[in-house]
Short mmCIF file of C-alpha atoms and ligand atoms in Angstrom, two decimals:
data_model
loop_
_atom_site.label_atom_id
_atom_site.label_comp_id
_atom_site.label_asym_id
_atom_site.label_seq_id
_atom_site.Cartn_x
_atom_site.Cartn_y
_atom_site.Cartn_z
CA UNK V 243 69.28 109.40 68.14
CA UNK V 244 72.23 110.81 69.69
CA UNK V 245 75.16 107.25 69.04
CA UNK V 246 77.96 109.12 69.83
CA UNK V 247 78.64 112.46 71.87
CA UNK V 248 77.35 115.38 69.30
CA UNK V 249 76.94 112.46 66.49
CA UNK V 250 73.70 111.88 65.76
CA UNK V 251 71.99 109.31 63.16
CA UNK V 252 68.69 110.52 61.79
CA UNK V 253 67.60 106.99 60.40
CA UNK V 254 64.82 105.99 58.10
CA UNK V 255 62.29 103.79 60.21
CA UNK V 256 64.85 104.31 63.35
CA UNK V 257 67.09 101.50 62.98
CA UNK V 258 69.91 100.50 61.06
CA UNK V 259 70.97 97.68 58.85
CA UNK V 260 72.13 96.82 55.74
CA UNK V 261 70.12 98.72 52.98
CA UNK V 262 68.99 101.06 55.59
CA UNK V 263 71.43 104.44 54.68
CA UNK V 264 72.44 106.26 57.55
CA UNK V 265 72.06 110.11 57.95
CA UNK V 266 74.92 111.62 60.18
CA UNK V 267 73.95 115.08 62.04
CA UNK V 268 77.60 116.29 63.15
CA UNK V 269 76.40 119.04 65.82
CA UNK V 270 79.28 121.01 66.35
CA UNK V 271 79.63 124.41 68.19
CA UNK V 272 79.58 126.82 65.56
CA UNK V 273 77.65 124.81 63.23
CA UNK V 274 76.59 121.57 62.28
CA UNK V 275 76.46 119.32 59.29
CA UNK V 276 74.59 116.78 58.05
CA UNK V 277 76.53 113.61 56.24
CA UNK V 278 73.83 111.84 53.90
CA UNK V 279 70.12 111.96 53.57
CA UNK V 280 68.43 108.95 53.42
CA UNK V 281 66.18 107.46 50.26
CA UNK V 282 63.92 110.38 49.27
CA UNK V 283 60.40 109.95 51.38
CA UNK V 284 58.26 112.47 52.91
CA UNK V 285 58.73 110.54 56.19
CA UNK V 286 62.41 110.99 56.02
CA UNK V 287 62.35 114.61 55.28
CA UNK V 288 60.26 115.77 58.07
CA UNK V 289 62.40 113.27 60.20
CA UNK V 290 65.30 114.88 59.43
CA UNK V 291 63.97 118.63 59.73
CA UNK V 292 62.09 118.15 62.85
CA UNK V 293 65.29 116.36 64.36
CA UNK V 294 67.39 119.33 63.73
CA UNK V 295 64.30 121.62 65.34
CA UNK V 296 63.73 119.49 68.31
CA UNK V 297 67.56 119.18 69.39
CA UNK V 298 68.26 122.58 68.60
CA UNK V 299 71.26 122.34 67.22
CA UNK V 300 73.71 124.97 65.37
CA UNK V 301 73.12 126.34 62.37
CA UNK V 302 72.75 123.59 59.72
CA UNK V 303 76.09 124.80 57.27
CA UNK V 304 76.41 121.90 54.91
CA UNK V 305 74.78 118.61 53.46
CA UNK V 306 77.56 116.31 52.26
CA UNK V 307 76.87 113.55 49.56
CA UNK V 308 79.20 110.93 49.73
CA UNK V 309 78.39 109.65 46.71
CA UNK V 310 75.85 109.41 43.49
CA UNK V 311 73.60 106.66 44.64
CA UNK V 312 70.34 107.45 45.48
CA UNK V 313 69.68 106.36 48.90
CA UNK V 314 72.17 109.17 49.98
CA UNK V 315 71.25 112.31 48.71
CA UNK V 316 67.47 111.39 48.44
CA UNK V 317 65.99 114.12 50.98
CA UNK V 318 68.88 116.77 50.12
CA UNK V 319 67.01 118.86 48.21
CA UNK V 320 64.26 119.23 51.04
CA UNK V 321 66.61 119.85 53.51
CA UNK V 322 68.02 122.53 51.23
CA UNK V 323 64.86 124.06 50.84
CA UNK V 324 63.97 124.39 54.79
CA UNK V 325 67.68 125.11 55.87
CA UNK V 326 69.54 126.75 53.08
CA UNK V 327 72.63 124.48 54.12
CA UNK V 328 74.99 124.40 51.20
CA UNK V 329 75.04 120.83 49.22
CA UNK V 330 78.13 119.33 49.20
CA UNK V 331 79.71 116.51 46.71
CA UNK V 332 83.34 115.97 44.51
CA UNK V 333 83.46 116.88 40.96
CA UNK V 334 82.81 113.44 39.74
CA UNK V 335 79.45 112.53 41.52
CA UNK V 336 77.94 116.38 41.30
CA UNK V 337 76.79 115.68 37.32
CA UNK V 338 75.02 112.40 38.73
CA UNK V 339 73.24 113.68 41.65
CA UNK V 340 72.37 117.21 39.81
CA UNK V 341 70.46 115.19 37.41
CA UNK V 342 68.22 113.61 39.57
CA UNK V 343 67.31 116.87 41.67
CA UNK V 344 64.11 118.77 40.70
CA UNK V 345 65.02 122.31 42.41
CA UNK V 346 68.65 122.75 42.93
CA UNK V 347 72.22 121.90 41.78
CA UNK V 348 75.23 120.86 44.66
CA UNK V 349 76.53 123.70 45.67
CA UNK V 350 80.07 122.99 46.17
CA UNK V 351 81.83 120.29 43.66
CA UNK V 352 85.08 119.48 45.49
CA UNK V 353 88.22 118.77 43.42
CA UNK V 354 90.64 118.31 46.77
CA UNK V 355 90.10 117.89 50.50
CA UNK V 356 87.96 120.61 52.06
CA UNK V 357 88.31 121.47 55.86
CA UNK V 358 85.10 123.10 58.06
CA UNK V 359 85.85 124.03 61.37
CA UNK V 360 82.56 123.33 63.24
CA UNK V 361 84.20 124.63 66.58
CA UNK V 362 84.42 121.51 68.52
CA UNK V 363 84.74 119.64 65.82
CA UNK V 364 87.20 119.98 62.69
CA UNK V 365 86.05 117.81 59.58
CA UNK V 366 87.98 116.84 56.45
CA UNK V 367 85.92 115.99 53.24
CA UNK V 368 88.22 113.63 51.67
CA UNK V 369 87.96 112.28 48.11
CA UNK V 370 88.40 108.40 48.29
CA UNK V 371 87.41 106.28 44.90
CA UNK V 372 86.31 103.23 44.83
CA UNK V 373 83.13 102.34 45.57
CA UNK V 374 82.02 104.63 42.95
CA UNK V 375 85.01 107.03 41.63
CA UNK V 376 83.78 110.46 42.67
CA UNK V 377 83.24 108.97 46.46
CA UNK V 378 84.51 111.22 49.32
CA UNK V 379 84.55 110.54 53.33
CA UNK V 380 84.30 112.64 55.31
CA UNK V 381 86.87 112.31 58.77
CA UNK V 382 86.50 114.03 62.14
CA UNK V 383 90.72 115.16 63.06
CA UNK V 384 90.75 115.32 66.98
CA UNK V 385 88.23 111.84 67.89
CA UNK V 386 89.53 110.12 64.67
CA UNK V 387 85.66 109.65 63.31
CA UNK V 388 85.49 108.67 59.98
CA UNK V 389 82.27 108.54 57.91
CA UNK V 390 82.87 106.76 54.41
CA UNK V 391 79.45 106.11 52.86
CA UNK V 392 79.44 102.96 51.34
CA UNK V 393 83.14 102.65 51.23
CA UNK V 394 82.98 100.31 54.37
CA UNK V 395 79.73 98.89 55.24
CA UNK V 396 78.55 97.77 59.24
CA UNK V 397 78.50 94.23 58.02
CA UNK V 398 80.19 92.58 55.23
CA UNK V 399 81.75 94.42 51.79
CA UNK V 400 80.44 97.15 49.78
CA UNK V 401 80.03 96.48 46.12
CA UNK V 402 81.81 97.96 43.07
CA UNK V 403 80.08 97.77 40.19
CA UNK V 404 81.47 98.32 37.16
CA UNK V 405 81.28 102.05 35.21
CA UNK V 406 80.36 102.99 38.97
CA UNK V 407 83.78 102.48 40.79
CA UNK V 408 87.52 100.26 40.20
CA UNK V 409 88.47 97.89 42.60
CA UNK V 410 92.35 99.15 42.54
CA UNK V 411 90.52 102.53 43.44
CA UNK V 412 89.08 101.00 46.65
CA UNK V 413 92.00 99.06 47.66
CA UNK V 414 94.34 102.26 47.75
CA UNK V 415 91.36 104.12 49.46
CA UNK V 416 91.11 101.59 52.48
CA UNK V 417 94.97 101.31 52.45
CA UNK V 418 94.67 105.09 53.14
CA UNK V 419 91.90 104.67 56.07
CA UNK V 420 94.14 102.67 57.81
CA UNK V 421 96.73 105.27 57.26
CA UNK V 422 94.88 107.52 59.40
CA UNK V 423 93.94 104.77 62.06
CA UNK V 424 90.19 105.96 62.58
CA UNK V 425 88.86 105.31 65.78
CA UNK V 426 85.24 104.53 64.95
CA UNK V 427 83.90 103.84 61.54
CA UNK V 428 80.65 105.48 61.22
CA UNK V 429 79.16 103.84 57.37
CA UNK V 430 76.73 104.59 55.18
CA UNK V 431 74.55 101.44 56.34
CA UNK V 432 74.74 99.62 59.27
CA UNK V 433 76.09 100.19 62.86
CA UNK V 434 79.51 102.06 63.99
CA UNK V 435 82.43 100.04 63.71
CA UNK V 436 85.29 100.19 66.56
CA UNK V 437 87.42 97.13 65.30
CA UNK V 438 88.43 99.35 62.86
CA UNK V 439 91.75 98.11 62.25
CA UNK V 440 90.39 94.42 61.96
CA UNK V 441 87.14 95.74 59.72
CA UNK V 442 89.83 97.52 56.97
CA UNK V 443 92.20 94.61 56.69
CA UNK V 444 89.37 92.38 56.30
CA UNK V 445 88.09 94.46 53.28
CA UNK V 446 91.23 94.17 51.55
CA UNK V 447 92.10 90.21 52.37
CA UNK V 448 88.39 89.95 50.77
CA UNK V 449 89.57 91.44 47.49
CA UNK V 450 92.97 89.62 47.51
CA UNK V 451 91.47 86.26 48.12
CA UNK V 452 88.59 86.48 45.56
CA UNK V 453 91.18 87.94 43.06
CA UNK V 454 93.55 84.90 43.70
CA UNK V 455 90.18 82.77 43.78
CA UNK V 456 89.96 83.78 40.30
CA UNK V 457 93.51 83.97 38.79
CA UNK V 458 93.21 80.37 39.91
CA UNK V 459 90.42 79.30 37.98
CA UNK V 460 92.10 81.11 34.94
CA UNK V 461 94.99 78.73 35.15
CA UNK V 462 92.74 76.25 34.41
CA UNK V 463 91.32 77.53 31.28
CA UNK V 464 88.94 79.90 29.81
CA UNK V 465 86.02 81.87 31.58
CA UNK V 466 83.16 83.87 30.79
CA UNK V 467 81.58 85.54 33.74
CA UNK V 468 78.99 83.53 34.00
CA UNK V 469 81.05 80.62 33.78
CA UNK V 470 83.01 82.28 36.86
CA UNK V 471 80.36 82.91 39.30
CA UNK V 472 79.03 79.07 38.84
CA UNK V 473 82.29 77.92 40.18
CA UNK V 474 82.78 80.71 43.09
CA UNK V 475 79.17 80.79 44.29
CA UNK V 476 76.27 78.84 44.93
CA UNK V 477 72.73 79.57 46.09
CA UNK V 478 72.37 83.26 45.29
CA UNK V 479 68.90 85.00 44.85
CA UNK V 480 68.31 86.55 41.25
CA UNK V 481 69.51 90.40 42.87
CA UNK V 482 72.44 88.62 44.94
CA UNK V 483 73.84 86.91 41.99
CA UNK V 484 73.58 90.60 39.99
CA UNK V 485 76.04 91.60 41.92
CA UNK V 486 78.44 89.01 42.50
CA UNK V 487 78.91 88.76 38.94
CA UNK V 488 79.63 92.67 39.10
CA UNK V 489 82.31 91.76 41.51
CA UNK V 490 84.23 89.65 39.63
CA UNK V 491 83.56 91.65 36.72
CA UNK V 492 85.01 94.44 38.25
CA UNK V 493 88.19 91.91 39.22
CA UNK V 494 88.67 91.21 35.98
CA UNK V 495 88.86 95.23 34.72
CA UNK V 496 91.00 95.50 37.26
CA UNK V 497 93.09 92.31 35.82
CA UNK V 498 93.06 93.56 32.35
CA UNK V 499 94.16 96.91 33.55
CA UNK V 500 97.48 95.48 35.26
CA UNK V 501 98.08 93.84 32.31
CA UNK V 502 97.41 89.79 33.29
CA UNK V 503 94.16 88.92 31.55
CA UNK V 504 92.85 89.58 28.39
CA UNK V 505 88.99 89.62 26.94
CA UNK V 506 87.82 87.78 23.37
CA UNK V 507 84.30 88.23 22.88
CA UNK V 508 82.89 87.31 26.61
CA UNK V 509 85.68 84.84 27.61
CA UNK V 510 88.69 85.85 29.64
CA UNK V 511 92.32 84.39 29.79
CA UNK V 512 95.68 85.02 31.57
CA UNK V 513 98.25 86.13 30.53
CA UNK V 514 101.68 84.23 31.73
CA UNK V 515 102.80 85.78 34.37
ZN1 ZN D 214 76.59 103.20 47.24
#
């Protein structure tokens, strides 16, 4: 459905939510482009293609991957196939995504911004870390539309896990989105954001306040991770609690890398500071 003027979001099952992955069609005069692709299904690929017939749009030009995980380059390769679009993704997440396609390789691995004029519309693919460290966003100059995959979700944080993204990575990227004060946030799952101002600030008081949740524990004593998420959360399903010790695994890499914790076998300690 058409959310914005010439922004379109090509969902699985037609609405959107968390673990839903949005797929942006960017209709611009001179061409379009389409920003993710869904998880892979047969149902999503001929959503996707017979969206792009029925609205007649411009000629598709590009598919842009913001990042390796699966739920947003899954139908890429079909769309390829029925559009010849070129695939887009950064040097960093091309190798991840090339391995899990049957048929084709991304076409163009960017290594810097890249700017498409789509007539009406003039895009920036930006590279933003993070999330995962090849990431990239993709930001719309003239209505200030930024679409940063998982970067910033509709509702709540996106999750770094560790060997995927760094959590100083993230912090400098959303530093940088408020930099260029977007006007709506357009994420990888959920609905637009237009408190985009509040929604970025949030992010990073998140981060500072688990990080300090944490340093404060380590005053204490000793922790293993495990011994870290008992104290910080409580009531987690099996998946849930997965992740939230990624988090503050990922806090503590990002710890050891400034130089104020250190790792013995599984436990961690600070360093006076
Ligand atoms: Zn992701």
């Amino acid at each position: 459905m058409e959310i914005y003027p010439n922004i379109h979001n090509i969902v699985s099952e037609n609405k959107t939510g968390q673990g839903i992955t949005n797929a942006y069609l960017v209709t611009g005069t001179t061409g379009s482009v389409l920003i993710d692709t869904g998880w892979k299904s047969d149902e999503q690929s001929e959503r996707i293609i017979s969206y792009i017939n029925k609205i007649d749009c411009t000629t598709l030009k590009y598919i842009i991957v913001t990042h390796r995980h699966p739920p947003h380059w899954g139908n890429s390769e079909f769309v390829k196939k029925q559009t010849d679009a070129a695939i887009i993704s950064t040097v960093i997440e091309a190798p991840y995504i090339n391995d899990y396609f049957e048929n084709y390789k991304v076409d163009i691995e960017i290594d810097d911004n890249l700017d498409i004029d789509l007539g009406n519309f003039q895009i920036s693919v930006m590279k933003t870390p993070g999330h995962t460290s090849g990431t990239l966003a993709v930001f719309e100059k003239e209505n200030k539309y930024l679409f940063p995959g998982d970067t910033v979700m509709g509702k709540g944080t996106s999750v770094i896990n560790p060997g995927d993204g760094k959590i100083a990575d993230y912090l400098e990227t959303i530093e940088n989105f408020i930099k260029i004060e977007p006007k709506v946030i357009f994420p990888g799952q959920g609905d637009p954001v237009t408190e985009t101002y509040d929604k970025l600030t949030s992010l990073i008081a998140h981060r500072t306040d688990r990080e300090q949740e944490i340093v404060n524990l380590l005053k204490q004593k000793e922790y293993s991770v495990d011994e870290l998420f008992a104290q910080i959360y409580e009531n987690l399903s099996e998946w849930l609690s997965h992740l939230a010790k990624n988090q503050i695994t990922s806090h503590l890499i990002k710890l050891e890398d400034e130089g104020k914790v250190t790792k013995d076998q599984n436990m961690y300690k600070l360093i006076d500071f």
